[in-house]
Amino acid sequence: MTRLRRTIRDNAVPLALISPAILIILMVVLLPLIFSFYTSFTNYRLIRPDSLWQWIGTRNYERVLGDWDFWVAFGRTVLFLTVVLNLELLFGLGLALLVNRITWGQRTMRTIMMFPMMFSPILVGFQFKYLFNDTIGLVNNGLQALGLTREAIPFLVDRWLAFFSIAFAEIWMSTSIFAILILAGLFAMPKDPIEAAKVDGCSNWQVFRHITLPFLMPFIYIAMTIRSLDVARAYDIVDVMTGGGPAGRTELLWTLIARTAYDDARMGRANAMAYVSILLSIFFTWFFFRKLMAARKHLGAF
Amino acid sequence: MAKFLKSTALGMAAFAIAGSAAAQDYGNFDGYTLRVKLIGGAQYEPLYTLIPQWEEATGATVDILSRKSHFELDREMKQDIASGNIDYCVFSNHTNFAPQYDTMTEPLDGLIAADVIADFSPLVISHATVGDALFSLPRHSDVSNMFYVKSLYEDADNKAKFKAAYGYDLAPPDTWAQASDQAKFFSNPPDHYGTHFAGKDEGITGRFYEMLIAEGGKLLNDDMSPAFNSEAGVRALNFFVDLYQSGAVPAGTTNYVWDDLGLGFAAGAVAWDLDWAGWAAYFNGSDSKIGGDVGVALAPMGSSGKRTGWSGSHSFSVTKDCDNKEAAASFLTFLTSHDSQMHEARLGLLPTRSQVWTDVIAEFEAADNDFMVEVFSVWGESMANHAFTPPLIAEWGEISNALWPRLQAAVLGDMTAEEALKKASDEVTEVMEDAGHL
């Protein structure tokens, strides 16, 4: 206790100076979190403000944990994250390596590469909804015109085609995030180890596998962390393209939560879902940070 | 020339409205700013071009805080209710969703003069009444009837083949069983389909609901427990399942909502389309591939002999927290006045005032617009005798959200109609328990 008092006395000025920032963070971040956590134990419905005070204990959590549809959406979100992150990484890495080799017009290429990121997700959703439409969609019409099929392929209806259609849209929009971060890593990379390896007779693949890639891994894990948080909250594109349907075939956590919260106005239950879902984001963040630390350690030894 | 006549007619109509706005006493609210949230979108906006006339007549100013689609506005108002931040006076409402805004809605019974309300269709006023209170003033109504491609039905070859296959004459369907036969007959995927239907959100719930009523079923029991898990419910749902599984509708119909359907019919992709009157002028106009070839008919009957007629009206309401309810009531009266409704009816929207039905039909007759005369006759008959709303309770949206994914599952073959309705029924029971009805 005396120690604490001494610490406060010794650091009175810095503490006083940062206290407004702490206070603002508490108000902006912590209060809404506490409020939403509280509501997850109530029967809070948006259209009935009085229901905010109807304490129902753990009923929302019991229902969410016992709700098969929720767990299916949870599992699908994990699968979606895995597919999207891995493909974005592969394409982003390929794109960055290609752009890095360009000696003329590289700046223009970098700018062009960022175009998909500049579109609103809602716009991207509408664009791909049209492209994959079964009757008037460009993809179907193209395939039929080329004589590759006589059938109208139900891209947004079939369970797996719909899943890959929304994944395609998500990947199209955000691969450049990986590409830009990896490109930054390539720019920051010292040339000496590569030149030394080449002098020692390493092949291009060996240079990439043992020197370039380990150096890029921290950048890749930072991109993975950022994108895992983004994709775990994927909503706009999916909502526009399929609305989580048909028959829940493309339902992800946030399409389900948003519908429960706003369309159904059952905010208490939606918050319970959200708190269970946060476990997913926490897991992925923890996982990629561990990987990031390991990669950095590896680099240190390098 | 046609364009000139059209713009002259619109100009004269606007002049007439301007004259009548000034003639009718909407009160004096000089210097007052009326804050409103209105539904946006192509078919709703033309009415708002008249607002400056009310401003001129009353001296007030209208500040439009929001102009969003129905679903976006719905979310916004739920947030307003939750935060208690209702600092506006008038909002766009819909009779089927009005009960969920009850905590923010001021009943209009004392605010709007009784003789004004008396000019509205009694059925529509009853749809806008929740309990004993008039929650909103209806602006225009919606009900669906049949649009069909006339040339397909008049083609001698089609007639002969249909008769040979189904044993009765090819004509616009009077029953849903006939409509189903015809959808299958005309279907030739992937180039052409018999029909399509709204396959998600409230669209498919509404279509199922009206079919349920036409099959003699009901959505809820008197004690508010779900009643749709019944033989009539299974028959109603299997109508859609059968259309889908037989390939009479596009595979993507489970993702379609109103724009997809309207644009699809106008593109000539289907033979018949159960749709709203607001599309009529577009379907038969020059921008449509089937322009001049469109027929209309009353929505067919189900096996109970009742016609489908899921209906509702877009409307306006006044908030409880409004600081000038007289100004708000005056604004509502103006936006739903005879002349304002004529303005919308000319575009094909269904009026809620009885006299406007007569007057707009007379106007179309005078202009030799036989198609629109027929549209208004069919839809008038439908609104007068066959239209019905969902149960006017705050939980309609939640019931719909519990139902439609299950309906889709049955349509796609993921589960049987019986399983789908059982699951939906269990979820609706939970919704009604949480809402305190059970």
XYZ file of C-alpha atoms in Angstrom:
740
model
C 0.000 0.000 0.000
C 2.823 2.359 0.956
C 4.568 1.362 -2.244
C 1.516 2.170 -4.323
C 1.165 5.546 -2.621
C 4.830 6.272 -3.264
C 4.491 5.283 -6.935
C 1.487 7.571 -7.316
C 3.294 10.427 -5.533
C 6.438 10.002 -7.609
C 4.478 9.872 -10.857
C 1.773 12.383 -9.974
C 2.427 14.672 -12.929
C 2.537 11.974 -15.652
C -0.509 10.284 -14.134
C -2.402 13.567 -14.083
C -1.429 14.200 -17.671
C -2.628 10.825 -18.975
C -5.734 10.648 -16.804
C -8.003 12.471 -19.357
C -6.962 9.942 -22.013
C -7.666 7.037 -19.656
C -11.005 8.544 -18.720
C -12.003 8.966 -22.376
C -10.961 5.406 -23.199
C -12.985 4.146 -20.239
C -16.038 6.070 -21.408
C -15.733 5.246 -25.089
C -14.637 1.613 -24.863
C -15.328 0.180 -21.453
C -18.764 1.635 -20.718
C -20.381 0.384 -23.953
C -18.765 -3.005 -23.357
C -20.121 -3.199 -19.819
C -23.526 -2.021 -21.032
C -23.730 -4.552 -23.846
C -22.502 -7.304 -21.513
C -25.228 -6.376 -19.046
C -27.902 -6.405 -21.748
C -26.890 -9.942 -22.700
C -28.422 -10.989 -19.365
C -31.678 -9.156 -20.032
C -34.675 -9.560 -22.308
C -33.695 -6.250 -23.961
C -35.704 -5.606 -27.113
C -35.022 -2.388 -29.018
C -38.673 -1.544 -29.498
C -39.426 -2.020 -25.778
C -36.979 0.233 -23.893
C -38.398 -0.933 -20.528
C -37.199 -4.455 -21.256
C -33.668 -3.205 -20.544
C -34.412 -3.838 -16.863
C -35.867 -7.344 -17.325
C -33.071 -9.458 -15.864
C -33.321 -13.033 -17.158
C -30.028 -14.395 -15.885
C -28.241 -16.695 -18.294
C -31.298 -17.554 -20.432
C -29.884 -15.847 -23.546
C -26.601 -17.703 -23.176
C -28.348 -21.017 -22.542
C -30.431 -20.554 -25.688
C -27.451 -19.456 -27.769
C -25.285 -22.351 -26.582
C -28.101 -24.792 -27.322
C -28.952 -23.260 -30.693
C -27.769 -25.575 -33.483
C -28.157 -22.838 -36.121
C -25.803 -20.594 -34.155
C -23.118 -23.258 -33.983
C -23.506 -24.052 -37.665
C -22.997 -20.327 -38.404
C -20.039 -20.351 -35.987
C -18.449 -23.321 -37.751
C -19.108 -21.801 -41.171
C -17.459 -18.547 -40.065
C -14.351 -20.480 -38.975
C -14.279 -22.261 -42.351
C -14.842 -18.967 -44.168
C -11.972 -17.378 -42.217
C -9.672 -20.268 -42.995
C -10.440 -20.365 -46.717
C -10.406 -16.595 -47.206
C -7.271 -15.872 -45.164
C -5.252 -18.625 -46.811
C -6.263 -17.721 -50.338
C -5.749 -14.011 -49.683
C -2.287 -14.844 -48.364
C -1.397 -16.920 -51.427
C -2.705 -14.380 -53.925
C -1.327 -11.424 -51.942
C 2.101 -13.015 -51.727
C 2.108 -13.797 -55.441
C 0.972 -10.305 -56.308
C 3.580 -8.666 -54.067
C 6.405 -10.803 -55.478
C 5.347 -9.966 -59.027
C 4.986 -6.236 -58.359
C 8.336 -6.240 -56.555
C 10.017 -7.447 -59.740
C 8.585 -4.670 -61.866
C 11.174 -2.024 -62.599
C 9.008 0.392 -64.590
C 5.517 1.648 -63.531
C 5.659 0.037 -60.121
C 3.988 2.975 -58.367
C 1.100 2.896 -60.834
C 0.751 -0.853 -60.312
C 0.671 -0.377 -56.541
C -2.086 2.184 -56.900
C -4.087 -0.019 -59.285
C -3.642 -2.947 -56.899
C -5.389 -0.973 -54.188
C -8.491 -0.198 -56.274
C -10.667 -3.054 -54.953
C -10.046 -1.882 -51.388
C -11.452 1.530 -52.264
C -14.915 0.174 -53.092
C -17.554 0.019 -50.404
C -18.270 -3.615 -49.413
C -21.942 -3.008 -50.232
C -21.015 -2.021 -53.781
C -18.779 -5.068 -54.112
C -21.650 -7.221 -52.862
C -24.033 -5.856 -55.491
C -21.403 -6.234 -58.211
C -20.850 -9.928 -57.478
C -24.531 -10.557 -56.855
C -25.138 -9.431 -60.411
C -22.159 -11.328 -61.818
C -23.254 -14.599 -60.215
C -27.005 -14.209 -60.821
C -28.433 -17.412 -62.288
C -30.561 -15.837 -65.028
C -29.107 -12.436 -65.932
C -25.611 -12.869 -64.451
C -22.554 -12.267 -66.576
C -20.840 -15.489 -65.497
C -23.792 -17.711 -66.403
C -24.404 -15.910 -69.672
C -20.714 -16.144 -70.525
C -20.586 -19.872 -69.793
C -23.751 -20.477 -71.809
C -22.530 -18.333 -74.728
C -19.273 -20.286 -74.814
C -21.284 -23.501 -74.912
C -19.737 -24.737 -71.649
C -23.127 -25.327 -70.085
C -26.800 -25.344 -71.031
C -27.934 -25.086 -67.433
C -28.278 -21.943 -65.370
C -25.730 -22.543 -62.605
C -27.234 -21.457 -59.271
C -24.083 -19.819 -57.920
C -25.879 -18.070 -55.077
C -28.171 -20.971 -54.177
C -26.079 -24.138 -54.151
C -24.542 -24.689 -50.703
C -20.876 -24.768 -51.779
C -21.084 -22.550 -54.835
C -22.709 -19.848 -52.719
C -20.015 -20.221 -50.078
C -17.270 -19.863 -52.667
C -19.077 -16.979 -54.386
C -19.079 -14.898 -51.219
C -15.499 -15.988 -50.478
C -14.538 -14.918 -54.016
C -16.017 -11.451 -53.474
C -14.286 -11.081 -50.105
C -10.955 -12.228 -51.558
C -11.307 -9.948 -54.585
C -11.810 -6.948 -52.340
C -9.146 -7.550 -49.717
C -6.256 -9.494 -51.244
C -4.488 -6.180 -51.810
C -4.194 -5.672 -48.033
C -1.938 -8.710 -47.923
C -0.148 -7.619 -51.070
C 0.587 -4.119 -49.739
C 1.835 -5.325 -46.353
C 3.985 -8.044 -47.914
C 5.306 -5.561 -50.447
C 6.299 -3.267 -47.566
C 8.164 -6.237 -46.107
C 9.931 -6.877 -49.406
C 10.995 -3.221 -49.609
C 12.372 -3.332 -46.063
C 14.286 -6.526 -46.686
C 18.093 -6.298 -46.636
C 19.692 -7.436 -49.889
C 22.897 -8.844 -48.357
C 21.577 -12.240 -47.174
C 19.996 -12.863 -50.576
C 23.157 -11.954 -52.438
C 25.248 -14.076 -50.076
C 22.906 -17.027 -50.600
C 23.132 -16.664 -54.358
C 26.941 -16.517 -54.199
C 26.775 -19.747 -52.181
C 24.807 -21.328 -55.044
C 21.248 -21.357 -53.637
C 18.435 -21.758 -56.155
C 15.666 -19.124 -56.401
C 13.292 -21.446 -54.555
C 15.830 -21.999 -51.748
C 16.354 -18.235 -51.425
C 12.615 -17.690 -51.244
C 11.957 -20.578 -48.861
C 14.800 -19.960 -46.410
C 15.453 -16.221 -46.586
C 12.633 -14.190 -48.143
C 9.677 -16.026 -46.586
C 11.005 -16.083 -42.996
C 11.693 -12.372 -43.290
C 8.158 -11.767 -44.556
C 6.434 -13.894 -41.912
C 6.005 -11.071 -39.337
C 4.372 -8.956 -42.034
C 2.160 -11.873 -43.034
C 1.055 -12.472 -39.442
C 0.225 -8.790 -38.962
C -1.913 -8.952 -42.125
C -3.460 -12.202 -40.873
C -4.372 -10.621 -37.536
C -5.946 -7.568 -39.130
C -7.849 -9.601 -41.709
C -8.967 -12.280 -39.246
C -10.681 -9.570 -37.211
C -12.216 -8.176 -40.403
C -13.387 -11.480 -41.832
C -14.746 -12.707 -38.497
C -17.038 -9.685 -38.693
C -17.875 -10.161 -42.396
C -21.320 -8.768 -42.960
C -21.931 -6.298 -45.806
C -20.898 -8.433 -48.761
C -22.699 -11.520 -47.463
C -25.797 -9.556 -46.541
C -26.087 -8.061 -50.022
C -25.200 -11.207 -51.975
C -27.216 -13.831 -50.106
C -28.464 -12.345 -46.832
C -27.074 -15.453 -45.138
C -29.400 -17.642 -47.161
C -30.907 -19.359 -48.862
C -32.086 -21.490 -45.961
C -29.105 -20.336 -43.879
C -26.641 -21.908 -46.326
C -24.302 -18.899 -46.182
C -25.193 -17.699 -42.711
C -22.159 -16.277 -40.915
C -22.073 -15.092 -37.324
C -22.602 -11.432 -38.067
C -25.463 -11.828 -40.536
C -27.206 -13.874 -37.846
C -26.358 -11.434 -35.061
C -27.345 -8.342 -37.055
C -30.703 -9.884 -37.987
C -31.379 -10.838 -34.388
C -30.354 -7.397 -33.118
C -32.083 -5.118 -35.593
C -34.666 -6.959 -37.688
C -35.879 -8.959 -34.680
C -34.957 -6.123 -32.274
C -33.782 -8.773 -29.756
C -30.676 -6.919 -28.646
C -30.179 -8.908 -25.442
C -29.958 -12.195 -27.267
C -27.853 -10.683 -30.063
C -25.354 -9.392 -27.505
C -25.121 -12.845 -25.937
C -24.364 -14.218 -29.418
C -21.783 -11.479 -29.955
C -20.000 -12.244 -26.678
C -19.784 -15.927 -27.558
C -18.549 -14.960 -31.037
C -15.844 -12.707 -29.636
C -14.133 -15.891 -28.447
C -13.411 -16.598 -32.098
C -11.725 -13.234 -32.665
C -9.778 -13.559 -29.411
C -8.572 -17.015 -30.437
C -7.422 -15.925 -33.886
C -5.723 -12.771 -32.530
C -3.932 -14.815 -29.848
C -2.939 -17.479 -32.388
C -1.483 -15.036 -34.915
C 0.277 -12.967 -32.253
C 1.973 -16.118 -30.968
C 3.020 -16.898 -34.505
C 4.225 -13.313 -34.949
C 6.365 -13.503 -31.823
C 7.814 -16.823 -32.927
C 8.608 -15.428 -36.372
C 10.313 -12.404 -34.835
C 12.361 -14.629 -32.552
C 13.359 -16.650 -35.593
C 14.393 -13.480 -37.394
C 16.443 -12.370 -34.385
C 18.434 -15.578 -34.598
C 18.898 -15.074 -38.345
C -45.638 14.566 -79.069
C -46.519 11.976 -76.483
C -43.759 13.354 -74.266
C -45.111 16.877 -74.730
C -48.621 15.782 -73.823
C -47.315 13.916 -70.793
C -45.295 16.865 -69.508
C -48.189 19.246 -70.180
C -50.533 16.966 -68.275
C -48.094 16.717 -65.354
C -47.604 20.459 -65.410
C -51.350 21.043 -65.311
C -51.683 18.525 -62.518
C -48.959 20.269 -60.502
C -50.652 23.615 -61.141
C -53.962 22.194 -59.977
C -52.365 20.833 -56.811
C -50.606 24.128 -56.143
C -53.928 25.841 -56.477
C -55.716 23.430 -54.187
C -52.939 23.511 -51.536
C -53.398 27.220 -51.343
C -57.191 26.875 -51.404
C -57.400 24.360 -48.567
C -56.588 25.702 -45.120
C -53.619 23.794 -43.780
C -53.139 26.303 -40.941
C -50.447 28.823 -40.252
C -47.162 27.661 -38.721
C -45.016 30.577 -39.723
C -41.342 30.123 -38.864
C -41.790 26.574 -37.541
C -39.472 23.817 -38.752
C -41.123 20.415 -39.009
C -38.577 17.602 -38.665
C -39.487 14.408 -40.518
C -38.083 11.005 -41.487
C -39.414 9.728 -44.793
C -39.138 6.557 -46.795
C -36.934 6.996 -49.860
C -36.868 5.272 -53.237
C -37.995 5.866 -56.790
C -41.703 5.244 -56.243
C -41.927 7.311 -53.042
C -39.993 10.418 -54.015
C -42.394 12.072 -56.509
C -44.792 12.900 -53.665
C -42.088 14.840 -51.860
C -41.800 17.260 -54.779
C -45.116 18.665 -53.533
C -43.776 19.540 -50.061
C -42.783 23.118 -51.016
C -46.504 23.787 -51.624
C -47.337 22.901 -48.020
C -44.429 25.048 -46.857
C -45.749 27.954 -48.903
C -49.301 27.477 -47.659
C -48.382 27.271 -43.959
C -45.183 29.306 -43.656
C -43.450 26.290 -42.069
C -40.272 24.604 -43.279
C -39.852 20.851 -43.625
C -36.497 19.404 -42.576
C -36.109 15.873 -43.925
C -33.696 14.155 -41.522
C -33.758 10.764 -43.228
C -34.781 9.478 -46.614
C -33.969 5.787 -46.602
C -35.349 2.465 -47.764
C -38.004 0.829 -45.615
C -35.585 -1.617 -43.981
C -32.925 1.010 -43.262
C -35.531 3.371 -41.847
C -36.946 0.537 -39.734
C -33.521 -0.056 -38.149
C -33.021 3.639 -37.592
C -36.344 4.040 -35.821
C -35.724 1.032 -33.608
C -32.463 2.673 -32.580
C -34.326 5.936 -31.971
C -36.794 4.124 -29.714
C -33.963 2.401 -27.844
C -32.030 5.621 -27.314
C -35.134 7.700 -26.616
C -33.847 10.191 -29.181
C -37.046 11.012 -31.038
C -36.554 14.654 -31.917
C -38.768 14.657 -34.990
C -42.489 14.910 -35.594
C -43.470 12.823 -38.605
C -42.212 9.493 -39.882
C -43.038 7.166 -42.742
C -44.742 4.072 -41.465
C -46.315 0.912 -42.842
C -49.537 -0.509 -41.511
C -48.025 -4.004 -41.088
C -45.077 -2.712 -39.070
C -46.807 0.136 -37.209
C -47.502 -1.893 -34.023
C -43.778 -2.222 -33.304
C -43.425 1.559 -33.123
C -46.279 1.920 -30.644
C -44.120 3.431 -27.908
C -43.243 6.397 -30.154
C -46.530 6.799 -32.037
C -49.178 9.393 -31.240
C -52.683 8.129 -32.110
C -54.242 10.290 -34.801
C -57.893 10.009 -33.762
C -58.021 13.419 -32.109
C -55.507 15.061 -34.406
C -56.956 14.404 -37.839
C -60.478 15.672 -38.451
C -63.118 12.912 -38.558
C -64.421 14.117 -41.937
C -60.913 13.743 -43.388
C -60.666 10.161 -42.112
C -64.155 9.447 -43.475
C -62.881 10.080 -47.016
C -60.517 7.135 -46.780
C -61.450 3.568 -47.649
C -62.834 2.017 -44.409
C -60.899 -1.223 -44.995
C -57.611 0.649 -45.258
C -58.391 2.701 -42.170
C -59.114 -0.536 -40.302
C -55.678 -1.819 -41.416
C -54.076 1.335 -40.003
C -55.871 0.947 -36.687
C -54.071 -0.898 -33.886
C -56.348 -1.768 -31.004
C -58.713 1.183 -31.020
C -56.182 3.795 -32.095
C -55.482 5.081 -35.583
C -51.695 4.762 -35.724
C -51.050 6.199 -39.157
C -52.682 7.866 -42.119
C -52.394 5.609 -45.177
C -50.670 7.102 -48.168
C -50.984 4.314 -50.722
C -51.786 0.627 -50.544
C -50.124 -2.500 -51.814
C -51.710 -5.726 -52.892
C -50.562 -8.166 -55.543
C -52.429 -9.459 -58.561
C -51.524 -11.295 -61.719
C -49.553 -9.837 -64.594
C -49.162 -12.124 -67.586
C -47.714 -12.002 -71.084
C -50.814 -11.823 -73.279
C -49.253 -13.160 -76.470
C -48.251 -16.401 -74.736
C -51.826 -16.974 -73.582
C -53.321 -16.014 -76.951
C -51.024 -18.138 -79.065
C -53.104 -20.832 -80.816
C -50.316 -23.406 -80.654
C -49.870 -22.866 -76.908
C -53.632 -23.172 -76.426
C -53.815 -26.479 -78.248
C -50.780 -27.974 -76.486
C -51.982 -26.843 -73.074
C -55.444 -28.296 -73.597
C -53.924 -31.578 -74.705
C -51.647 -31.718 -71.678
C -53.955 -30.474 -68.919
C -57.442 -31.053 -70.260
C -58.776 -27.509 -69.898
C -58.506 -24.239 -71.830
C -55.494 -21.994 -71.446
C -56.646 -18.732 -69.874
C -55.364 -16.425 -67.123
C -55.566 -18.592 -63.990
C -58.486 -18.359 -61.606
C -57.068 -20.850 -59.117
C -53.534 -21.383 -57.859
C -53.685 -24.973 -59.109
C -54.200 -23.619 -62.638
C -51.423 -21.068 -62.124
C -49.093 -23.896 -61.140
C -50.013 -25.931 -64.253
C -49.392 -22.920 -66.450
C -46.050 -22.114 -64.829
C -44.872 -25.642 -65.577
C -46.296 -25.518 -69.112
C -44.520 -22.284 -70.037
C -41.223 -23.164 -68.419
C -38.270 -23.770 -70.731
C -35.124 -23.299 -68.632
C -32.669 -21.639 -68.725
C -34.148 -19.284 -71.357
C -37.640 -18.911 -70.003
C -39.554 -19.814 -66.859
C -43.206 -20.102 -65.969
C -42.968 -17.702 -63.070
C -40.816 -16.665 -60.104
C -41.546 -15.654 -56.532
C -40.019 -13.560 -53.787
C -37.746 -16.071 -52.118
C -36.366 -14.388 -49.049
C -37.075 -11.973 -46.211
C -40.600 -10.797 -45.617
C -41.290 -11.424 -49.323
C -41.512 -15.199 -49.040
C -43.198 -15.000 -45.639
C -45.894 -12.765 -47.097
C -46.416 -15.000 -50.109
C -46.660 -18.063 -47.863
C -48.991 -16.218 -45.505
C -51.463 -15.253 -48.218
C -51.366 -18.766 -49.654
C -51.995 -20.112 -46.147
C -55.121 -17.949 -45.874
C -56.225 -18.964 -49.379
C -55.822 -22.598 -48.359
C -58.088 -22.006 -45.364
C -55.387 -21.845 -42.697
C -54.315 -19.154 -40.270
C -51.048 -17.838 -38.929
C -51.831 -17.553 -35.218
C -54.433 -18.951 -32.878
C -56.522 -16.643 -30.723
C -54.104 -17.177 -27.825
C -51.287 -16.002 -30.139
C -49.668 -19.423 -30.415
C -48.590 -20.389 -33.942
C -51.290 -22.067 -36.051
C -49.558 -22.331 -39.426
C -48.145 -25.797 -38.762
C -51.315 -27.371 -40.142
C -52.563 -29.240 -43.192
C -53.387 -25.924 -44.844
C -49.874 -24.721 -44.026
C -48.303 -27.786 -45.619
C -50.483 -27.350 -48.733
C -49.517 -23.667 -48.937
C -45.811 -24.356 -48.586
C -45.876 -27.288 -50.991
C -47.248 -24.984 -53.677
C -43.881 -23.187 -53.697
C -41.881 -26.385 -53.174
C -43.583 -27.977 -56.191
C -42.919 -24.945 -58.420
C -39.265 -24.928 -57.429
C -38.619 -28.646 -57.627
C -40.344 -28.924 -61.010
C -38.067 -26.237 -62.457
C -40.939 -23.868 -63.222
C -39.074 -21.038 -61.472
C -35.406 -19.968 -61.750
C -33.106 -21.717 -59.272
C -32.097 -18.323 -57.913
C -35.641 -17.328 -56.989
C -34.826 -18.027 -53.329
C -32.605 -14.938 -53.461
C -35.078 -12.744 -55.330
C -36.921 -9.820 -53.856
C -39.147 -7.226 -55.450
C -36.749 -5.536 -57.868
C -35.451 -8.874 -59.161
C -39.019 -9.993 -59.853
C -40.181 -6.781 -61.502
C -37.115 -6.486 -63.701
C -37.279 -10.190 -64.563
C -40.895 -9.979 -65.730
C -40.179 -6.801 -67.704
C -37.277 -8.636 -69.355
C -39.757 -11.256 -70.568
C -38.144 -14.000 -68.478
C -41.420 -15.458 -67.134
C -44.988 -16.021 -68.314
C -46.835 -14.737 -65.266
C -45.887 -12.687 -62.259
C -47.812 -12.015 -59.056
C -46.789 -8.452 -58.345
C -47.644 -4.995 -57.055
C -49.625 -2.408 -59.017
C -46.771 0.073 -58.840
C -45.016 -1.895 -61.593
C -47.942 -1.777 -64.022
C -46.979 1.312 -66.026
C -43.365 0.134 -66.306
C -44.304 -3.394 -67.371
C -46.473 -2.146 -70.202
C -44.249 0.795 -71.123
C -41.557 1.270 -73.722
C -38.684 0.377 -71.365
C -40.062 -3.127 -70.934
C -39.442 -5.963 -73.393
C -43.082 -6.984 -73.032
C -44.455 -3.443 -73.289
C -47.959 -3.428 -74.815
C -48.262 -7.196 -74.303
C -49.206 -7.278 -70.620
C -52.509 -8.544 -69.258
C -53.770 -8.339 -65.685
C -56.107 -10.541 -63.662
C -57.240 -10.921 -60.079
C -54.962 -12.992 -57.854
C -56.193 -16.602 -58.086
C -58.062 -18.556 -55.417
C -56.663 -21.216 -53.145
C -58.427 -24.502 -52.427
C -60.663 -22.792 -49.817
C -62.138 -20.528 -52.503
C -60.490 -17.459 -51.004
C -58.162 -15.351 -53.139
C -54.681 -14.388 -52.018
C -54.404 -10.742 -51.004
C -51.521 -10.046 -48.617
C -51.809 -6.339 -48.246
C -50.641 -3.307 -46.383
C -50.349 0.423 -46.800
C -47.474 2.830 -46.677
C -48.492 5.559 -44.297
C -47.395 8.490 -42.165
C -47.414 8.799 -38.376
C -46.853 11.486 -35.773
C -44.439 10.959 -32.878
C -45.507 11.245 -29.247
C -42.642 13.658 -28.570
C -43.605 16.027 -31.381
C -43.559 19.642 -30.205
C -46.190 20.800 -32.702
C -48.690 18.042 -33.341
C -51.079 20.369 -35.191
C -48.394 21.157 -37.766
C -47.580 17.460 -38.043
C -51.272 16.591 -38.546
C -51.571 19.319 -41.173
C -48.555 17.900 -43.006
C -50.049 14.383 -42.926
C -53.342 15.688 -44.209
C -51.567 17.442 -47.070
C -49.449 14.429 -48.054
C -52.519 12.178 -48.133
C -54.915 14.727 -49.616
C -57.020 14.003 -52.688
C -54.647 15.883 -54.973
C -51.494 14.363 -53.505
C -52.976 10.908 -53.943
C -53.959 11.701 -57.537
C -50.297 12.610 -58.079
C -49.196 9.155 -56.857
C -52.097 7.274 -58.481
C -51.146 8.611 -61.917
C -47.883 6.753 -61.431
C -49.759 3.530 -60.678
C -49.746 3.595 -56.864
C -53.002 2.533 -55.229
C -54.813 5.379 -53.488
C -56.334 5.067 -50.045
C -59.095 7.642 -50.561
C -62.257 6.219 -52.114
C -62.855 9.212 -54.387
C -59.358 9.053 -55.864
C -60.100 5.574 -57.225
C -63.049 6.953 -59.177
C -61.241 10.071 -60.313
C -58.042 8.440 -61.469
C -59.933 5.793 -63.446
C -61.946 8.587 -65.088
C -58.712 10.365 -65.930
C -57.216 7.221 -67.507
C -60.432 6.678 -69.465
C -60.320 10.232 -70.769
C -56.735 9.630 -71.890
C -57.760 6.328 -73.583
C -55.291 4.482 -71.353
C -57.231 1.201 -71.329
C -54.424 -0.740 -69.674
C -54.290 1.476 -66.591
C -58.101 1.510 -66.419
C -58.005 -2.273 -66.287
C -55.184 -2.239 -63.721
C -57.114 0.059 -61.409
C -60.323 -1.942 -61.882
C -58.610 -5.222 -60.963
C -56.653 -3.782 -58.069
C -59.700 -1.829 -56.880
C -61.691 -5.052 -56.713
C -58.798 -6.723 -54.914
C -58.418 -3.940 -52.338
C -62.153 -3.772 -51.714
C -62.913 -7.475 -51.359
C -59.859 -9.648 -51.047
C -57.095 -7.718 -49.261
C -55.994 -8.676 -45.764
C -53.047 -7.779 -43.576
C -50.865 -9.980 -41.416
C -51.806 -9.919 -37.718
C -51.264 -6.332 -36.593
C -48.839 -7.116 -33.808
C -45.337 -5.851 -33.065
C -43.895 -9.340 -33.561
C -44.787 -9.663 -37.279
C -41.169 -8.926 -38.258
C -39.800 -11.501 -35.828
C -42.346 -14.104 -36.926
C -41.316 -13.454 -40.502
C -37.638 -13.876 -39.636
C -38.370 -17.165 -37.908
C -40.391 -18.389 -40.876
C -38.520 -17.475 -44.018
C -35.296 -19.463 -43.586
C -37.445 -22.558 -42.893
C -39.650 -21.885 -45.904
C -36.512 -21.604 -48.014
C -35.193 -24.871 -46.582
C -38.374 -26.647 -47.673
C -38.333 -25.012 -51.118
C -34.707 -26.065 -51.659
C -35.411 -29.604 -50.476
C -33.265 -29.413 -47.320
C -36.288 -30.511 -45.274
C -39.897 -31.475 -45.871
C -42.699 -28.933 -45.597
C -43.844 -30.626 -42.374
C -40.360 -30.432 -40.806
C -39.900 -26.825 -41.896
C -43.228 -25.702 -40.436
C -42.602 -27.618 -37.208
C -39.226 -25.910 -36.725
C -40.634 -22.499 -37.610
C -43.554 -23.081 -35.266
C -41.186 -23.858 -32.374
C -39.248 -20.668 -33.055
C -42.389 -18.550 -33.312
C -43.541 -20.017 -29.993
C -40.276 -18.791 -28.457
C -40.750 -15.340 -30.029
C -44.271 -15.095 -28.619
C -43.098 -16.287 -25.200
C -40.363 -13.651 -25.099
C -42.859 -10.993 -26.151
C -45.091 -11.975 -23.241
C -48.004 -13.283 -25.339
C -47.665 -16.883 -24.150
